[in-house]
Short mmCIF file of C-alpha atoms and ligand atoms in Angstrom, two decimals:
data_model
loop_
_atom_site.label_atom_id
_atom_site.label_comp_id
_atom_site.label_asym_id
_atom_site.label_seq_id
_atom_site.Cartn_x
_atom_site.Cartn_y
_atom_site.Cartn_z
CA UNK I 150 176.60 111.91 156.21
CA UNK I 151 177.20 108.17 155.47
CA UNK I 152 179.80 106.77 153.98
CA UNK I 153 179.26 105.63 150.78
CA UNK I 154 179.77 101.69 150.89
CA UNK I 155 182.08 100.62 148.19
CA UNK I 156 181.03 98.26 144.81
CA UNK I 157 182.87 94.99 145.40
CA UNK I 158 185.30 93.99 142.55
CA UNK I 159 184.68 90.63 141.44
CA UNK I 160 180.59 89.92 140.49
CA UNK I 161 179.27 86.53 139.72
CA UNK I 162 179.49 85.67 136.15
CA UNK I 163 176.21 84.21 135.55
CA UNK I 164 173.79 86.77 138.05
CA UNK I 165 171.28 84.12 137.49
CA UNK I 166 169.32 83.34 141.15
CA UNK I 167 165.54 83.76 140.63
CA UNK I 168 163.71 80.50 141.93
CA UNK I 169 161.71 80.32 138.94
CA UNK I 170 162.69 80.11 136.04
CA UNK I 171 165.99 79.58 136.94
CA UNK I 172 169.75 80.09 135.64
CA UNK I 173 170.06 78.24 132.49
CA UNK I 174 172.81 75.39 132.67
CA UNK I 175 176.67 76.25 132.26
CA UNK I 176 177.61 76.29 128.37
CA UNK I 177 173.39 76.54 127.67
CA UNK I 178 173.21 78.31 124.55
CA UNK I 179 170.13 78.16 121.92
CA UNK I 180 172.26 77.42 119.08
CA UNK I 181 173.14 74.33 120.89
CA UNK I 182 169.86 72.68 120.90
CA UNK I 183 168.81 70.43 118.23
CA UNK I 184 166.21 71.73 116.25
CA UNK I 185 165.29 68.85 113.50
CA UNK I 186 161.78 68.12 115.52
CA UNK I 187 160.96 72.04 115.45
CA UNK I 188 158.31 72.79 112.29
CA UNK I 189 157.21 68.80 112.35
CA UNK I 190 154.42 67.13 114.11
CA UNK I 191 155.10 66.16 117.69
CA UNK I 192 153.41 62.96 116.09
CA UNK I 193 155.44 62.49 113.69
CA UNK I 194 158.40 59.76 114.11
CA UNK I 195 160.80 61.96 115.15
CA UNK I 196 158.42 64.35 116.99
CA UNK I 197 157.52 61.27 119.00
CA UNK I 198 161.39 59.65 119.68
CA UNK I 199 162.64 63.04 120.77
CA UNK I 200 159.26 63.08 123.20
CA UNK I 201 160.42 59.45 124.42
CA UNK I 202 163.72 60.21 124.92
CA UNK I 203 163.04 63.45 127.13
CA UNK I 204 161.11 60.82 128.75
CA UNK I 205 164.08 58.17 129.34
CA UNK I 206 166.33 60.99 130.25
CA UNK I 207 164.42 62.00 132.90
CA UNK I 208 163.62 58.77 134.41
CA UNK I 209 167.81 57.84 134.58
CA UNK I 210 168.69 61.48 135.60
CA UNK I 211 165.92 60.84 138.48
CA UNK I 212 166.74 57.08 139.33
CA UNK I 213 162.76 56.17 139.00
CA UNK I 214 161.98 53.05 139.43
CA UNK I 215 160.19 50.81 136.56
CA UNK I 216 157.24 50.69 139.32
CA UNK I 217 156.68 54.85 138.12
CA UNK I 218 155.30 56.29 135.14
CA UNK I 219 156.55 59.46 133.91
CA UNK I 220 154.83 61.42 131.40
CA UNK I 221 155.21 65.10 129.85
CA UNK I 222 151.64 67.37 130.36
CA UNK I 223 150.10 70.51 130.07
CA UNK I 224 150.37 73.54 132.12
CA UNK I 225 153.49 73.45 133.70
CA UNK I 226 153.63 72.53 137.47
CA UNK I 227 150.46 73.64 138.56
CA UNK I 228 148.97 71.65 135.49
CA UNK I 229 150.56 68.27 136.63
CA UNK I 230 149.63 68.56 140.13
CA UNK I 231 145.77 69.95 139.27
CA UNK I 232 145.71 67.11 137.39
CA UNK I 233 146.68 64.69 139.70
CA UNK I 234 144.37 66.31 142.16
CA UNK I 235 141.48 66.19 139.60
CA UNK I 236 141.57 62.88 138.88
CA UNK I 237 142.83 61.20 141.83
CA UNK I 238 140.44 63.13 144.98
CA UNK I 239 137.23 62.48 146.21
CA UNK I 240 137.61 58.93 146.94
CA UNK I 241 138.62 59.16 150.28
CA UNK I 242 139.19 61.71 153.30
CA UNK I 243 141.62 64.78 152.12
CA UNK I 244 144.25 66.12 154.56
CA UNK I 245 146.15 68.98 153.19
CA UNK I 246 149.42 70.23 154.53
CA UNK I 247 150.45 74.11 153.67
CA UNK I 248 153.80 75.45 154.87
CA UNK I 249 153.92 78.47 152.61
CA UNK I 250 152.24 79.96 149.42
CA UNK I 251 151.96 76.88 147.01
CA UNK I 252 150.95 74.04 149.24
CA UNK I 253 148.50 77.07 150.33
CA UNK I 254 146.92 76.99 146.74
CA UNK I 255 146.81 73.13 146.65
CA UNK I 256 144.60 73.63 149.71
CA UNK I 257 142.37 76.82 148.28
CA UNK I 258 141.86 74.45 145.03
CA UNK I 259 140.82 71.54 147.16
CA UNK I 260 138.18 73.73 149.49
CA UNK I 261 136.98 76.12 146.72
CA UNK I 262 137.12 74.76 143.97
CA UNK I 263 136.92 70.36 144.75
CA UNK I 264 134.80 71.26 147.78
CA UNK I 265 136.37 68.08 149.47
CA UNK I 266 136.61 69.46 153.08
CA UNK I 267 140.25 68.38 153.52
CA UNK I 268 141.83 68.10 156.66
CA UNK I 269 144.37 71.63 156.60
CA UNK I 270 147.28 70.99 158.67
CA UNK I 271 149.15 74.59 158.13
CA UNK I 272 152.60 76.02 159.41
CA UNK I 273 154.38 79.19 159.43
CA UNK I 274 156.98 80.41 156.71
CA UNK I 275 160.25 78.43 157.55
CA UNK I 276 158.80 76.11 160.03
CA UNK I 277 156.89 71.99 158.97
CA UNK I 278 154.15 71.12 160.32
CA UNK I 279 153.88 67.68 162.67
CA UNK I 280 154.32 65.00 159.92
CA UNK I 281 154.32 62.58 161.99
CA UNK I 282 150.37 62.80 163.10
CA UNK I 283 149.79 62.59 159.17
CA UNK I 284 146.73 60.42 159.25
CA UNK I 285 147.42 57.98 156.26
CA UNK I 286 144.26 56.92 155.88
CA UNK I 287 143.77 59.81 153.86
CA UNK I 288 145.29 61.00 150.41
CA UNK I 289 147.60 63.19 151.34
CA UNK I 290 148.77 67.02 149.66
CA UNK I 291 152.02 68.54 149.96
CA UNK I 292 154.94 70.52 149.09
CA UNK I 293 158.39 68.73 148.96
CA UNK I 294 160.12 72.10 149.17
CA UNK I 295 158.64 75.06 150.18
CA UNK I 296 159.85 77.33 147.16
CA UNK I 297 158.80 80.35 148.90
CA UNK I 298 159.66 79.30 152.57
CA UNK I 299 162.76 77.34 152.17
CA UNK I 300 161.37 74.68 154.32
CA UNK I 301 161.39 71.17 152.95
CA UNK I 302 160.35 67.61 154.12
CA UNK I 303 163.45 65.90 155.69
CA UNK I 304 162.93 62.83 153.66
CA UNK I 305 160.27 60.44 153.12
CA UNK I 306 160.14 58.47 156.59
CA UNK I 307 156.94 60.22 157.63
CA UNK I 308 154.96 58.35 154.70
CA UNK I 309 153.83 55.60 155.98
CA UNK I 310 155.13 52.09 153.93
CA UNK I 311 151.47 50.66 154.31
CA UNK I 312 149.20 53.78 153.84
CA UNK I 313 145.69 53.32 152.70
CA UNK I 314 145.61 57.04 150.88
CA UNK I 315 147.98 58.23 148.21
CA UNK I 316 150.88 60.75 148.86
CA UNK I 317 150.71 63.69 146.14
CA UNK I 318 154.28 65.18 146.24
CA UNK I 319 154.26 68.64 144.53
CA UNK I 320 158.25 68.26 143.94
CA UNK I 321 159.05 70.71 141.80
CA UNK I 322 161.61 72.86 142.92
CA UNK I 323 163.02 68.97 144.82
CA UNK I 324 163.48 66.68 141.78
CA UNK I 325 167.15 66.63 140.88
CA UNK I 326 168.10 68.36 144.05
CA UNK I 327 167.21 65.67 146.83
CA UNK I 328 167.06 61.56 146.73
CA UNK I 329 163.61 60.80 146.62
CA UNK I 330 162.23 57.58 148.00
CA UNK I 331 159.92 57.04 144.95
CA UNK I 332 158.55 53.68 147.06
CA UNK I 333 156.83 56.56 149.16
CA UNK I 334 155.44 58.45 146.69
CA UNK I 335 152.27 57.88 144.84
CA UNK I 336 151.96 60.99 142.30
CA UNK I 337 155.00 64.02 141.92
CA UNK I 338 155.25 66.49 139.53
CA UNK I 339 157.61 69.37 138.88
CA UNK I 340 158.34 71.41 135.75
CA UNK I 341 161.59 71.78 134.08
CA UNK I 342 161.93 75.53 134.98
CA UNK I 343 163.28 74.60 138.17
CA UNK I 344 166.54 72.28 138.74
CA UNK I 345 166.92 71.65 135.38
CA UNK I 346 167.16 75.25 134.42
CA UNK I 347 164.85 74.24 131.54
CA UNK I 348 161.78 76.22 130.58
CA UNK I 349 158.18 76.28 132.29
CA UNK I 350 154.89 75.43 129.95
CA UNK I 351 155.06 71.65 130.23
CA UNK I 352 154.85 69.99 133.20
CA UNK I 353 155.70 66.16 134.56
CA UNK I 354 153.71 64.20 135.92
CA UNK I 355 155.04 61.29 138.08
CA UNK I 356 152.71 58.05 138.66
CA UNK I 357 153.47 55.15 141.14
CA UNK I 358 151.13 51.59 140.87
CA UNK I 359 149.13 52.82 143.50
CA UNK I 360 148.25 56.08 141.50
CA UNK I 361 147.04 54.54 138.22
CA UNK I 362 145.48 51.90 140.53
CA UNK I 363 142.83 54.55 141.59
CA UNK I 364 142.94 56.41 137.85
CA UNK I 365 141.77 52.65 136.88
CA UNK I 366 138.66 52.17 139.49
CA UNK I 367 137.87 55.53 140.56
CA UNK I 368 135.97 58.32 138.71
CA UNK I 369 135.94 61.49 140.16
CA UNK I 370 131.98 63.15 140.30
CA UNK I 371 133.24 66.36 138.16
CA UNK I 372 133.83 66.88 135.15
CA UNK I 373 137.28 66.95 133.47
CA UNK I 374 138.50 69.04 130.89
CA UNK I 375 140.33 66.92 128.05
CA UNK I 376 143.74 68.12 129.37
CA UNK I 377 143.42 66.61 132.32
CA UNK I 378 142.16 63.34 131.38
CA UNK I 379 144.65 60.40 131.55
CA UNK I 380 142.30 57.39 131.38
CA UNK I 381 140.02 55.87 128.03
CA UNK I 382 137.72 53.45 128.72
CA UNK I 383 138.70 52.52 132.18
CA UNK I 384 141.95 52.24 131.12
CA UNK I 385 145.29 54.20 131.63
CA UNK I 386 145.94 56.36 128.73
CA UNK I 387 149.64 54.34 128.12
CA UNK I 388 150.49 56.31 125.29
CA UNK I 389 151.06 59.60 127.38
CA UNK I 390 153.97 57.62 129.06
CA UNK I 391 155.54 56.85 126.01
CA UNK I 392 155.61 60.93 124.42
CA UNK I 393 152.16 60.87 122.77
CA UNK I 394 151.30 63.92 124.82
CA UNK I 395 147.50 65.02 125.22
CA UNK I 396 147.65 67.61 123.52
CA UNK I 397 150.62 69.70 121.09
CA UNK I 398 153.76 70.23 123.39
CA UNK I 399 156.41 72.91 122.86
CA UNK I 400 159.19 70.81 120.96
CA UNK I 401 161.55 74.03 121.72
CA UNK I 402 161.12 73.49 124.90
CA UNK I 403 161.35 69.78 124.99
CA UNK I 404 164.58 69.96 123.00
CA UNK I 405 165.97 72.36 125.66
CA UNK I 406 164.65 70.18 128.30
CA UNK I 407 166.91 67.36 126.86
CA UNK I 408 169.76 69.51 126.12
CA UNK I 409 170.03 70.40 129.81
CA UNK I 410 168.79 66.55 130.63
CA UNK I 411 172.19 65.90 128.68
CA UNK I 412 173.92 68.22 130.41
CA UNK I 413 173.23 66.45 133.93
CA UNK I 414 173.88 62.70 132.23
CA UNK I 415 177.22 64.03 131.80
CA UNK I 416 177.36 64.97 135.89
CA UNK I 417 177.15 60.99 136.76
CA UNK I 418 174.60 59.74 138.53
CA UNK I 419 174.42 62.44 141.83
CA UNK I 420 176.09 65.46 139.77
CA UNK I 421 173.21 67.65 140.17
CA UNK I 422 172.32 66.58 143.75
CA UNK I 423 176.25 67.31 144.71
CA UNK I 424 175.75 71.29 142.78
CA UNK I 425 173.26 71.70 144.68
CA UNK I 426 174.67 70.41 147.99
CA UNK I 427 177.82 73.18 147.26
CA UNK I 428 175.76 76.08 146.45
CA UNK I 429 173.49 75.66 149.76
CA UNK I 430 176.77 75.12 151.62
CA UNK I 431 178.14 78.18 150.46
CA UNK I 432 175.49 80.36 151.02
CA UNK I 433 175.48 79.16 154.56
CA UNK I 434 178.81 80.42 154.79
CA UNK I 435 177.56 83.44 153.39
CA UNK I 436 174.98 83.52 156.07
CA UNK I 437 177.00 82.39 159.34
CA UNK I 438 179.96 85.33 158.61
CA UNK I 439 176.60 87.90 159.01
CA UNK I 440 175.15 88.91 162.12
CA UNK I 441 172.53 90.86 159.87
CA UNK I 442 171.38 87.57 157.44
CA UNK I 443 169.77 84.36 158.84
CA UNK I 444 167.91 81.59 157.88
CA UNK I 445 163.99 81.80 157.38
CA UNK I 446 163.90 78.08 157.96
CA UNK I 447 166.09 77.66 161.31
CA UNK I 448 166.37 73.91 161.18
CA UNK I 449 169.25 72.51 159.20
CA UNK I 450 167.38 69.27 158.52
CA UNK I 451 164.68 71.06 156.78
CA UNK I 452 166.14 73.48 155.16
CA UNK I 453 166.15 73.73 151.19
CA UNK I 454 168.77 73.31 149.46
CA UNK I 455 167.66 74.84 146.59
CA UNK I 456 165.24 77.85 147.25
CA UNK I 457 166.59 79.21 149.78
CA UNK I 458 164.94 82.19 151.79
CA UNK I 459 166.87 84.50 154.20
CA UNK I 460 165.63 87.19 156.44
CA UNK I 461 167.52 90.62 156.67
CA UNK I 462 167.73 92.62 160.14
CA UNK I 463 165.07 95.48 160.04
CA UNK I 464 164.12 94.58 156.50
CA UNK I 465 161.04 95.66 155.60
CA UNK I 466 159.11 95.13 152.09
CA UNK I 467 160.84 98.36 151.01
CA UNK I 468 164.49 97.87 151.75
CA UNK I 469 164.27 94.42 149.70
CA UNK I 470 163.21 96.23 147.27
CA UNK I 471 166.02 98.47 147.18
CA UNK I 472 168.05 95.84 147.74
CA UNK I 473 167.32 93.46 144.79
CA UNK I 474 166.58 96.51 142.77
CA UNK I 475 170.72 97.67 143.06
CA UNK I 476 171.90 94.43 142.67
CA UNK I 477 169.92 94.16 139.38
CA UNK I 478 171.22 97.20 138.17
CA UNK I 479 174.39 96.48 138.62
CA UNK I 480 173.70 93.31 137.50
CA UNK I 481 175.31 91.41 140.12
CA UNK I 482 172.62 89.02 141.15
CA UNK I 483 168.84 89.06 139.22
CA UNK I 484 165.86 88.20 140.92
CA UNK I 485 166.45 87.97 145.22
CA UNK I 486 163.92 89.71 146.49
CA UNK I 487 161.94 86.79 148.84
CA UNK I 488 158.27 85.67 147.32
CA UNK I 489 155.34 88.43 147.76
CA UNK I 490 153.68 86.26 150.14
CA UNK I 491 156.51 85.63 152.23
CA UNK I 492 158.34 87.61 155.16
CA UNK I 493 160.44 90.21 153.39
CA UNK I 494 163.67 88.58 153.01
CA UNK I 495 165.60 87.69 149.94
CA UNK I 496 165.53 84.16 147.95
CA UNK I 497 168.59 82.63 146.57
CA UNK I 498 168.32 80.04 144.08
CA UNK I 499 170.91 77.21 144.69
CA UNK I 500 169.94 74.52 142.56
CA UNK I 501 172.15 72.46 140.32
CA UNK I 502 172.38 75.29 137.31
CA UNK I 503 173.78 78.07 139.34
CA UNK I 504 177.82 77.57 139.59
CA UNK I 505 179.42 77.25 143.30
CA UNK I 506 181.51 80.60 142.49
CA UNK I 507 178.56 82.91 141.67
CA UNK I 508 177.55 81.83 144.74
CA UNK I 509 180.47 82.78 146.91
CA UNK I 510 181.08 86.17 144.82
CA UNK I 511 177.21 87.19 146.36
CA UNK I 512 178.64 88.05 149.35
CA UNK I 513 180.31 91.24 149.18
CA UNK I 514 177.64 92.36 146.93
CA UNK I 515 175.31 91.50 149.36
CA UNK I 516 176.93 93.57 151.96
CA UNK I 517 176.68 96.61 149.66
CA UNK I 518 173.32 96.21 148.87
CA UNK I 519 172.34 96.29 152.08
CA UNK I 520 174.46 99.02 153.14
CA UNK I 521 173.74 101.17 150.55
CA UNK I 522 169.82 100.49 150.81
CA UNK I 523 169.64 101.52 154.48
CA UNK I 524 171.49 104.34 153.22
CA UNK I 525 169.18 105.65 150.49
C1 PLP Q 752 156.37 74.48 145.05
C2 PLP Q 752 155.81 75.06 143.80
N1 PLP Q 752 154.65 74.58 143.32
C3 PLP Q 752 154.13 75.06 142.18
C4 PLP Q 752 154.74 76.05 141.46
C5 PLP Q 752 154.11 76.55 140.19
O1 PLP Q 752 154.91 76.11 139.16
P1 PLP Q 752 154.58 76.37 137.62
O2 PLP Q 752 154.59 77.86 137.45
O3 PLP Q 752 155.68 75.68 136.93
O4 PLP Q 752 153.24 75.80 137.35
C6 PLP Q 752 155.95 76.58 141.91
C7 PLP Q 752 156.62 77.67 141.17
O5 PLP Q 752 157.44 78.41 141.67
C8 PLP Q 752 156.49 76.05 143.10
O6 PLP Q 752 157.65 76.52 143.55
#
């Protein structure tokens, strides 16, 4: 018989880690948001301030650059970056880069569904492929941070300053969490679900000169459904960049977006880079006291410091299971269990909305989880 391990005594407060959505921000509470814009046109005067000042928020909270347009669309992530990808391609050569399950869709889309022949450039879960033999010639596809690897671009040195192709940075789960050198980075989008804690539905989509240079001269040989068009007449559709979305946004979820836009204002200007920053740190230390947990992404220097994936000695699909299935019943930490496509291995979300203690108090209930799992 085995010992039965024993429940630790202290248990995060908030058990809020799932990479996606992710924890609310500390003090969120619906009752907080403004609803005045809720029941009114998005078009209407206030409908469209509220829009625009989601919009301003996000550009100081981010640091962009006047050079970048930022602009609130349909479909969430995947929306923003399908757009970008079905506007922008077919112009030049294509290289693709995949490092785990996302960038691996960008890649499918661009294949299957573009038929562009892109140049795939794949690595395993945890590791990067060569960027430095990106051929810039080409437009170029990829995943800031591997949400389901916990691998992540280093920075933005690989992009060359004087590329002839445009760099399309799906940043979601990276925005708010890392510096970005915008000068690098032609087209980026992210949803609010991530860093900001905010909700999914709407995604952003991020344009630099160089971007709505080639939305201006270039028209792609498909067709485009009306969500994804962002040019009339040969012309950037300006409006979009100012809160006259497309089509009808979720003003709930803009409002929350700003609440927890606010919420990082009130941070200063690298508050929810420096969350981040403790969380990963203190998962580390998590990790290095454990023989049994390691990193899934080995190198330090691109490692996420936001989704981050670990592997478990002898963990199989099963065990995880078990594993994230005690810990949410005892409601000590929601949502670990590592991304279906990935190695079995749990995920823990570190991003600027989960609190530096919750962190730390995963430990011991980590232990027990695993002990009692390899029990059962
Ligand atoms: C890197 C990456 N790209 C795209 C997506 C899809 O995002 P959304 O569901 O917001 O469209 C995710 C979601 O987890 C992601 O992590």
């Amino acid at each position: 018989m085995t010992d039965t391990p024993t429940r630790p005594g202290l248990k995060p407060a908030r058990p809020f880690f799932s990479s996606g959505p992710c924890a609310k921000p500390p003090g969120w509470d619906p009752a907080r948001l403004a609803t005045a814009s809720l029941g009114r046109s998005h078009r209407s005067k206030l409908g469209k301030q509220r829009l625009k000042y989601c919009i301003d928020l996000m550009r100081e909270t981010l640091g962009l650059p006047d050079t970048h347009r930022i602009g609130i669309v349909p479909g969430s992530d995947t929306g923003a970056y399908e757009m970008a990808m079905w506007t922008m391609l077919g112009q030049r050569p294509v290289t693709a880069l995949a490092w785990e399950s996302f960038g691996e869709g960008w890649v499918t889309d661009a294949v299957k569904q573009l038929k562009l022949d892109p140049h795939v450039v794949r690595a395993e879960y945890g590791q990067l492929p060569d960027l430095q033999a990106v051929d810039w010639s080409h437009d170029v596809l990829f995943t800031w941070n591997g949400t389901t690897s916990g691998a992540r671009v280093p920075n933005g040195d690989w992009i060359a300053p004087d590329r002839q192709g445009l760099s399309f940075a799906d940043a979601t789960s990276a925005v708010f969490a890392y510096d970005l050198p915008w000068d690098r980075i032609d087209v980026a989008t992210f949803s609010w679900q991530k860093v900001l804690g905010g909700e999914g539905a709407h995604g952003v989509l991020i344009l630099g000169p160089r971007a709505v240079e080639r939305l201006e001269s270039y028209t792609p040989p498909w067709p485009l459904p009306k969500v994804f068009r962002l040019v009339a007449k040969g012309k950037l559709a300006e409006g979009l960049f100012a809160g006259e979305t497309i089509n009808t946004p979720s003003m709930l979820a803009v409002e929350d977006a700003i609440w927890s836009l606010e919420w990082a204002r009130s941070l200063g200007p690298r508050g929810l880079i420096a969350r981040s920053d403790a969380n990963a740190a203190a998962l580390d230390r998590i990790v290095e006291e454990r023989a049994w947990l390691g990193h899934l992404a080995p190198d330090p220097a691109t490692r996420s410091r936001t989704s981050v994936c670990l592997t478990v000695e002898g963990a199989d699909e099963a065990l995880i299971k078990r594993m994230a299935a005690l810990l949410e019943a005892e409601h000590a930490a929601y949502d670990v269990a590592g991304y279906r496509d990935a190695p079995p291995g749990l995920r823990i979300w570190c991003g600027a909305t989960v609190d530096t203690a919750d962190v730390e108090a995963l430990g011991p209930w980590l232990d027990w989880a695993y002990a009692t799992a390899k029990a059962a």
